[in-house]
Short mmCIF file of C-alpha atoms and ligand atoms in Angstrom, two decimals:
data_model
loop_
_atom_site.label_atom_id
_atom_site.label_comp_id
_atom_site.label_asym_id
_atom_site.label_seq_id
_atom_site.Cartn_x
_atom_site.Cartn_y
_atom_site.Cartn_z
CA UNK A 1 135.23 324.59 57.53
CA UNK A 2 135.10 322.59 54.41
CA UNK A 3 131.92 322.02 52.72
CA UNK A 4 131.09 318.48 50.81
CA UNK A 5 128.10 317.80 48.58
CA UNK A 6 126.31 314.54 48.50
CA UNK A 7 123.37 313.12 47.03
CA UNK A 8 122.88 310.80 49.69
CA UNK A 9 124.34 310.84 53.14
CA UNK A 10 124.04 308.11 55.43
CA UNK A 11 124.22 308.51 59.09
CA UNK A 12 125.18 305.79 61.50
CA UNK A 13 126.41 302.14 60.76
CA UNK A 14 125.31 298.54 61.42
CA UNK A 15 123.25 296.27 58.89
CA UNK A 16 120.82 299.14 58.01
CA UNK A 17 123.43 301.99 56.93
CA UNK A 18 125.92 299.60 55.50
CA UNK A 19 123.08 297.63 53.49
CA UNK A 20 121.96 301.33 52.20
CA UNK A 21 125.45 302.17 51.33
CA UNK A 22 125.43 299.02 49.12
CA UNK A 23 122.25 299.73 47.21
CA UNK A 24 122.95 303.73 47.15
CA UNK A 25 126.40 303.13 45.79
CA UNK A 26 125.03 300.74 43.24
CA UNK A 27 122.97 303.12 42.19
CA UNK A 28 125.41 305.75 41.17
CA UNK A 29 124.30 307.93 44.34
CA UNK A 30 128.04 307.87 45.37
CA UNK A 31 126.76 308.03 49.30
CA UNK A 32 128.79 309.19 52.38
CA UNK A 33 128.45 306.92 55.15
CA UNK A 34 129.46 308.62 58.60
CA UNK A 35 129.96 305.43 60.77
CA UNK A 36 129.50 307.09 63.93
CA UNK A 37 130.65 306.44 67.64
CA UNK A 38 130.16 302.70 67.07
CA UNK A 39 131.27 301.61 64.00
CA UNK A 40 129.46 298.46 62.80
CA UNK A 41 126.79 299.03 65.60
CA UNK A 42 125.06 296.57 68.01
CA UNK A 43 126.41 293.72 66.66
CA UNK A 44 129.98 294.53 66.77
CA UNK A 45 129.09 293.74 70.56
CA UNK A 46 127.50 290.61 70.25
CA UNK A 47 128.65 287.04 70.19
CA UNK A 48 127.58 284.88 67.43
CA UNK A 49 124.78 285.46 65.13
CA UNK A 50 122.81 282.46 64.64
CA UNK A 51 120.19 283.59 62.87
CA UNK A 52 121.12 285.96 59.57
CA UNK A 53 120.53 284.31 56.51
CA UNK A 54 123.15 283.19 54.46
CA UNK A 55 125.53 281.75 57.44
CA UNK A 56 124.26 278.06 58.32
CA UNK A 57 126.99 277.90 60.83
CA UNK A 58 126.29 281.09 62.29
CA UNK A 59 129.07 284.12 62.22
CA UNK A 60 130.42 286.46 64.81
CA UNK A 61 128.89 290.07 65.16
CA UNK A 62 132.01 291.93 63.94
CA UNK A 63 132.40 289.70 61.31
CA UNK A 64 129.20 290.03 59.81
CA UNK A 65 129.53 293.59 59.93
CA UNK A 66 133.02 293.77 58.55
CA UNK A 67 131.60 291.56 55.56
CA UNK A 68 128.74 293.95 54.87
CA UNK A 69 131.22 297.04 55.11
CA UNK A 70 133.79 295.58 52.57
CA UNK A 71 130.50 295.00 50.29
CA UNK A 72 129.71 298.65 50.55
CA UNK A 73 133.36 299.64 49.75
CA UNK A 74 133.56 297.06 46.77
CA UNK A 75 130.69 299.52 44.68
CA UNK A 76 133.02 302.62 46.39
CA UNK A 77 130.56 304.11 48.92
CA UNK A 78 132.53 306.80 50.73
CA UNK A 79 132.50 305.26 54.45
CA UNK A 80 134.39 307.82 57.14
CA UNK A 81 134.96 307.18 60.99
CA UNK A 82 133.35 310.33 61.67
CA UNK A 83 130.24 311.44 63.80
CA UNK A 84 127.35 313.82 62.54
CA UNK A 85 127.33 316.52 65.24
CA UNK A 86 124.85 318.82 64.24
CA UNK A 87 121.94 318.63 61.52
CA UNK A 88 119.76 321.28 59.97
CA UNK A 89 116.73 319.56 58.34
CA UNK A 90 115.00 322.94 57.69
CA UNK A 91 115.93 323.33 54.00
CA UNK A 92 117.29 321.18 51.10
CA UNK A 93 120.08 320.32 50.56
CA UNK A 94 120.17 319.37 54.37
CA UNK A 95 123.02 320.41 55.94
CA UNK A 96 125.14 317.99 58.51
CA UNK A 97 128.12 319.08 60.25
CA UNK A 98 130.76 316.11 60.82
CA UNK A 99 133.03 316.07 64.04
CA UNK A 100 132.36 319.85 64.52
CA UNK A 101 134.97 320.47 61.53
CA UNK A 102 133.35 319.80 58.21
CA UNK A 103 129.77 320.66 56.75
CA UNK A 104 128.14 317.99 54.33
CA UNK A 105 125.08 319.25 52.08
CA UNK A 106 123.03 316.31 51.43
CA UNK A 107 120.21 315.94 48.91
CA UNK A 108 119.17 313.22 50.85
CA UNK A 109 119.61 311.55 54.20
CA UNK A 110 119.16 308.13 55.48
CA UNK A 111 119.48 307.86 59.33
CA UNK A 112 120.35 304.61 60.80
CA UNK A 113 121.84 305.76 63.98
CA UNK A 114 120.79 302.29 65.80
CA UNK A 115 119.77 302.09 69.63
CA UNK A 116 121.85 301.95 72.55
CA UNK A 117 121.31 299.81 76.02
CA UNK A 118 119.26 301.14 78.63
CA UNK A 119 120.21 301.47 82.29
CA UNK A 120 117.88 300.92 85.41
CA UNK A 121 118.58 304.53 86.50
CA UNK A 122 120.14 303.84 89.94
CA UNK A 123 122.97 306.36 91.04
CA UNK A 124 125.07 303.39 91.71
CA UNK A 125 125.16 302.29 88.03
CA UNK A 126 126.93 305.43 87.43
CA UNK A 127 129.13 305.29 90.68
CA UNK A 128 130.67 301.65 89.62
CA UNK A 129 130.40 301.95 85.78
CA UNK A 130 133.53 300.35 84.36
CA UNK A 131 134.13 299.14 87.83
CA UNK A 132 131.74 296.13 87.70
CA UNK A 133 128.72 297.65 86.08
CA UNK A 134 128.28 297.20 82.17
CA UNK A 135 125.74 296.71 79.38
CA UNK A 136 128.12 294.51 77.17
CA UNK A 137 128.97 291.05 78.30
CA UNK A 138 130.93 290.26 75.26
CA UNK A 139 133.02 293.26 75.68
CA UNK A 140 133.64 292.66 79.61
CA UNK A 141 132.83 289.15 80.58
CA UNK A 142 136.49 288.40 80.29
CA UNK A 143 136.96 290.13 83.53
CA UNK A 144 134.70 287.89 85.21
CA UNK A 145 136.12 284.61 84.65
CA UNK A 146 135.40 282.25 87.63
CA UNK A 147 133.60 284.97 89.49
CA UNK A 148 129.86 285.62 90.09
CA UNK A 149 128.00 288.13 87.91
CA UNK A 150 124.36 289.22 87.60
CA UNK A 151 122.47 289.73 84.48
CA UNK A 152 119.41 292.09 84.90
CA UNK A 153 116.59 291.33 81.76
CA UNK A 154 114.27 288.35 80.84
CA UNK A 155 114.50 289.16 77.09
CA UNK A 156 116.60 287.33 74.42
CA UNK A 157 119.42 289.84 75.00
CA UNK A 158 119.50 288.84 78.86
CA UNK A 159 119.40 285.28 77.99
CA UNK A 160 122.06 285.50 75.53
CA UNK A 161 124.47 287.55 77.64
CA UNK A 162 123.91 285.08 80.64
CA UNK A 163 124.79 282.18 78.50
CA UNK A 164 127.84 283.96 77.41
CA UNK A 165 128.89 284.64 80.91
CA UNK A 166 128.27 281.12 82.19
CA UNK A 167 130.73 280.32 79.64
CA UNK A 168 133.39 282.22 81.56
CA UNK A 169 132.01 283.06 85.25
CA UNK A 170 131.46 280.53 88.27
CA UNK A 171 127.90 281.21 88.68
CA UNK A 172 125.57 283.77 86.95
CA UNK A 173 122.25 285.48 88.66
CA UNK A 174 119.56 286.33 86.08
CA UNK A 175 117.35 288.86 87.80
CA UNK A 176 113.93 289.27 86.16
CA UNK A 177 111.01 291.48 87.41
CA UNK A 178 108.01 289.38 86.46
CA UNK A 179 107.31 285.80 87.02
CA UNK A 180 108.44 284.71 83.41
CA UNK A 181 111.00 285.11 80.94
CA UNK A 182 109.90 286.89 77.76
CA UNK A 183 112.60 285.55 75.90
CA UNK A 184 112.01 283.21 72.84
CA UNK A 185 111.56 279.54 73.76
CA UNK A 186 114.80 278.25 72.64
CA UNK A 187 116.90 280.78 74.61
CA UNK A 188 114.67 280.29 77.85
CA UNK A 189 115.35 276.15 77.42
CA UNK A 190 119.12 276.94 77.22
CA UNK A 191 118.97 279.20 80.20
CA UNK A 192 117.15 276.83 82.34
CA UNK A 193 119.18 273.98 81.20
CA UNK A 194 122.42 275.82 82.40
CA UNK A 195 123.35 274.65 85.78
CA UNK A 196 125.25 277.65 86.33
CA UNK A 197 122.77 279.91 85.68
CA UNK A 198 120.09 281.11 88.70
CA UNK A 199 116.94 282.71 87.76
CA UNK A 200 115.72 285.14 90.47
CA UNK A 201 111.91 285.91 89.31
CA UNK A 202 109.93 288.59 90.77
CA UNK A 203 113.03 290.51 91.48
CA UNK A 204 114.12 294.22 91.17
CA UNK A 205 117.55 295.89 92.09
CA UNK A 206 117.48 298.49 94.49
CA UNK A 207 121.43 299.33 94.84
CA UNK A 208 124.84 298.08 94.37
CA UNK A 209 127.35 297.89 97.00
CA UNK A 210 131.41 297.74 97.21
CA UNK A 211 134.37 299.33 98.43
CA UNK A 212 135.67 300.28 95.34
CA UNK A 213 133.97 298.12 92.75
CA UNK A 214 131.08 296.25 92.35
CA UNK A 215 130.87 293.14 95.83
CA UNK A 216 126.98 292.74 95.72
CA UNK A 217 123.36 293.92 94.98
CA UNK A 218 120.51 294.92 97.23
CA UNK A 219 117.62 293.06 95.51
CA UNK A 220 113.87 293.15 96.41
CA UNK A 221 111.32 290.30 95.60
CA UNK A 222 107.71 290.27 95.51
CA UNK A 223 108.05 294.47 95.78
CA UNK A 224 104.74 295.67 97.10
CA UNK A 225 103.23 292.58 98.22
CA UNK A 226 102.64 290.97 101.54
CA UNK A 227 105.61 288.74 100.74
CA UNK A 228 108.04 291.39 100.00
CA UNK A 229 111.50 290.51 101.05
CA UNK A 230 114.74 292.29 100.86
CA UNK A 231 117.95 290.30 100.33
CA UNK A 232 121.50 290.90 99.06
CA UNK A 233 123.34 288.89 96.69
CA UNK A 234 127.30 288.73 96.33
CA UNK A 235 128.58 289.38 92.93
CA UNK A 236 131.34 291.01 90.94
CA UNK A 237 129.96 292.18 87.82
CA UNK A 238 126.39 293.56 86.96
CA UNK A 239 125.41 293.43 83.50
CA UNK A 240 122.15 295.33 82.28
CA UNK A 241 120.59 293.57 79.27
CA UNK A 242 116.98 295.52 79.58
CA UNK A 243 116.27 296.89 76.12
CA UNK A 244 117.44 299.99 74.15
CA UNK A 245 116.79 303.75 73.40
CA UNK A 246 117.00 304.78 70.07
CA UNK A 247 119.94 307.36 68.99
CA UNK A 248 117.54 310.21 68.00
CA UNK A 249 118.87 313.09 70.07
CA UNK A 250 120.34 314.66 67.10
CA UNK A 251 117.28 314.80 65.08
CA UNK A 252 114.95 315.81 67.80
CA UNK A 253 112.31 318.73 67.06
CA UNK A 254 113.21 318.39 63.40
CA UNK A 255 111.53 315.31 62.67
CA UNK A 256 108.85 313.45 63.97
CA UNK A 257 109.57 310.75 66.65
CA UNK A 258 107.00 308.20 68.61
CA UNK A 259 106.86 308.62 72.62
CA UNK A 260 109.58 306.25 72.72
CA UNK A 261 111.89 308.23 70.71
CA UNK A 262 112.09 306.07 67.59
CA UNK A 263 111.86 307.92 64.33
CA UNK A 264 108.04 307.75 62.87
CA UNK A 265 108.36 306.61 59.24
CA UNK A 266 105.50 306.32 56.55
CA UNK A 267 105.60 302.32 56.40
CA UNK A 268 105.89 300.78 54.22
CA UNK A 269 108.15 303.10 53.07
CA UNK A 270 111.12 304.52 55.07
CA UNK A 271 110.10 308.28 54.44
CA UNK A 272 109.96 310.47 57.75
CA UNK A 273 108.14 313.62 58.44
CA UNK A 274 110.79 315.34 56.34
CA UNK A 275 110.64 314.77 52.69
CA UNK A 276 113.89 313.53 51.49
CA UNK A 277 115.04 311.86 54.90
CA UNK A 278 114.78 308.25 55.38
CA UNK A 279 115.17 306.16 58.46
CA UNK A 280 116.19 302.58 58.51
CA UNK A 281 117.13 299.93 61.31
CA UNK A 282 116.70 300.19 64.87
CA UNK A 283 116.36 303.70 65.15
CA UNK A 284 112.81 303.50 63.53
CA UNK A 285 112.03 299.80 64.62
CA UNK A 286 110.64 299.33 68.35
CA UNK A 287 108.99 295.76 67.13
CA UNK A 288 111.66 293.85 65.49
CA UNK A 289 115.03 294.96 66.37
CA UNK A 290 116.55 292.34 64.22
CA UNK A 291 119.71 292.48 61.96
CA UNK A 292 118.06 290.84 59.02
CA UNK A 293 114.91 293.52 59.44
CA UNK A 294 117.64 296.37 59.84
CA UNK A 295 119.20 295.40 56.77
CA UNK A 296 116.13 294.96 54.81
CA UNK A 297 115.12 298.55 55.87
CA UNK A 298 118.25 299.83 54.77
CA UNK A 299 117.63 298.34 51.20
CA UNK A 300 114.32 300.22 51.34
CA UNK A 301 115.49 303.26 52.55
CA UNK A 302 118.43 303.36 49.55
CA UNK A 303 115.64 302.51 46.92
CA UNK A 304 113.01 305.14 48.57
CA UNK A 305 116.23 307.93 48.45
CA UNK A 306 116.96 307.12 44.79
CA UNK A 307 113.41 307.45 43.65
CA UNK A 308 113.16 310.63 45.87
CA UNK A 309 115.89 312.04 43.82
CA UNK A 310 114.55 311.23 40.61
CA UNK A 311 111.50 312.94 41.21
CA UNK A 312 113.11 316.05 42.81
CA UNK A 313 115.97 316.55 40.66
P1 NDP B 401 113.29 293.11 75.39
O1 NDP B 401 112.57 294.52 75.01
O2 NDP B 401 113.22 292.07 74.48
O3 NDP B 401 113.28 292.81 76.88
C1 NDP B 401 113.68 293.29 77.80
C2 NDP B 401 113.74 292.86 79.00
O4 NDP B 401 114.40 293.42 79.96
C3 NDP B 401 112.47 292.53 79.42
O5 NDP B 401 112.53 291.33 79.88
C4 NDP B 401 112.09 293.52 80.56
O6 NDP B 401 111.00 292.78 81.68
C5 NDP B 401 113.30 294.00 81.32
N1 NDP B 401 113.20 295.40 81.80
C6 NDP B 401 113.20 296.27 81.06
N2 NDP B 401 113.01 297.33 81.86
C7 NDP B 401 113.59 297.08 83.21
C8 NDP B 401 113.55 297.37 84.60
N3 NDP B 401 113.84 298.81 84.87
N4 NDP B 401 114.03 296.39 85.60
C9 NDP B 401 113.94 295.06 85.10
N5 NDP B 401 113.58 294.80 84.00
C10 NDP B 401 113.58 295.62 82.93
O7 NDP B 401 114.63 293.67 74.91
P2 NDP B 401 116.05 292.91 74.23
O8 NDP B 401 117.00 293.46 74.35
O9 NDP B 401 115.79 291.54 75.16
O10 NDP B 401 115.43 292.14 72.71
C11 NDP B 401 115.32 293.19 71.79
C12 NDP B 401 114.86 292.39 70.61
O11 NDP B 401 115.59 291.60 70.12
C13 NDP B 401 113.96 291.27 70.88
O12 NDP B 401 112.76 291.33 69.71
C14 NDP B 401 114.73 290.30 70.88
O13 NDP B 401 113.78 288.94 70.66
C15 NDP B 401 115.46 290.48 69.82
N6 NDP B 401 116.90 289.70 70.19
C16 NDP B 401 117.05 288.62 69.70
C17 NDP B 401 118.21 287.54 69.77
C18 NDP B 401 118.48 286.52 69.05
O14 NDP B 401 117.57 286.28 68.29
N7 NDP B 401 119.53 285.87 69.00
C19 NDP B 401 119.08 288.39 70.69
C20 NDP B 401 118.96 289.56 71.21
C21 NDP B 401 117.89 289.95 70.99
P3 NDP B 401 109.39 292.89 80.86
O15 NDP B 401 109.48 291.58 80.46
O16 NDP B 401 108.71 292.83 82.47
O17 NDP B 401 108.89 294.18 80.23
#
């Protein structure tokens, strides 16, 4: 197995990883960035991003990520389409195995592995995965043109997905477990004004049905109350938009995580419980989860790593 040494290894792409790479490269740390299984991260599966500063007309998620990547490459960051498969944080330099075939010895590490969409945990989600079940409207919405779909969730993601799908589908159900949407006011207004979207408040999904592909969902309204009601809706697609799980399995047991699995950082720095290891972006952020916040924390992580390397040369 070949061995490469680096002052700074960035694990994970997305706004945090690419921004860390820009700063680390400009600080002459010659960073290596492993892009991981979803190069560019979650924003590559989204539509238009309207709230990233500097784009007054909005920007496509993939374009935004390509721009950040190109900026990191301009300063000669070593960006690799590869994945960390094992890490050993017990000694410095830290040992990271890449695609089970290469070893990188890193004086500092920035973890920016992001978060992944959550599922309800129904057996039927697995049964119909790719056969009507999806957690990415932008990726799969095209298949549901002029058809009927459901989106689960009441946050900004769910509203965004419902609006996107309403542009393609005949009808969109938004299945919300509470009696209100938690999404921002502007997104709520857009959803409410869209005649193709029907919001089903106080509803939970009990299962899905269909011969080979999804043909409908079993729902329960007002579960556990005297008004409890079970009914079915006919749908062709079932989209999950109920939040995310931080991608920290690789580091479990080696670094302090909170009860939800997010990496604990010594705020306001990005230092983790392991000196020399820093965390940036959604993997350490259960609160804001915004691209611009992730980019900002990527900058902080690179500055923290630079200082750490100076003090521990
Ligand atoms: P959120 O955590 O904000 O919302 C998750 C939603 O899913 C909530 O309505 C929640 O219900 C519901 N939910 C969770 N678990 C279940 C379950 N088991 N069954 C049914 N419903 C469930 O996640 P989002 O992904 O929507 O947003 C994350 C962050 O990203 C937020 O800060 C959001 O503002 C931001 N964001 C911003 C966007 C933008 O500005 N363009 C676009 C997308 C996201 P409940 O309310 O009952 O807990």
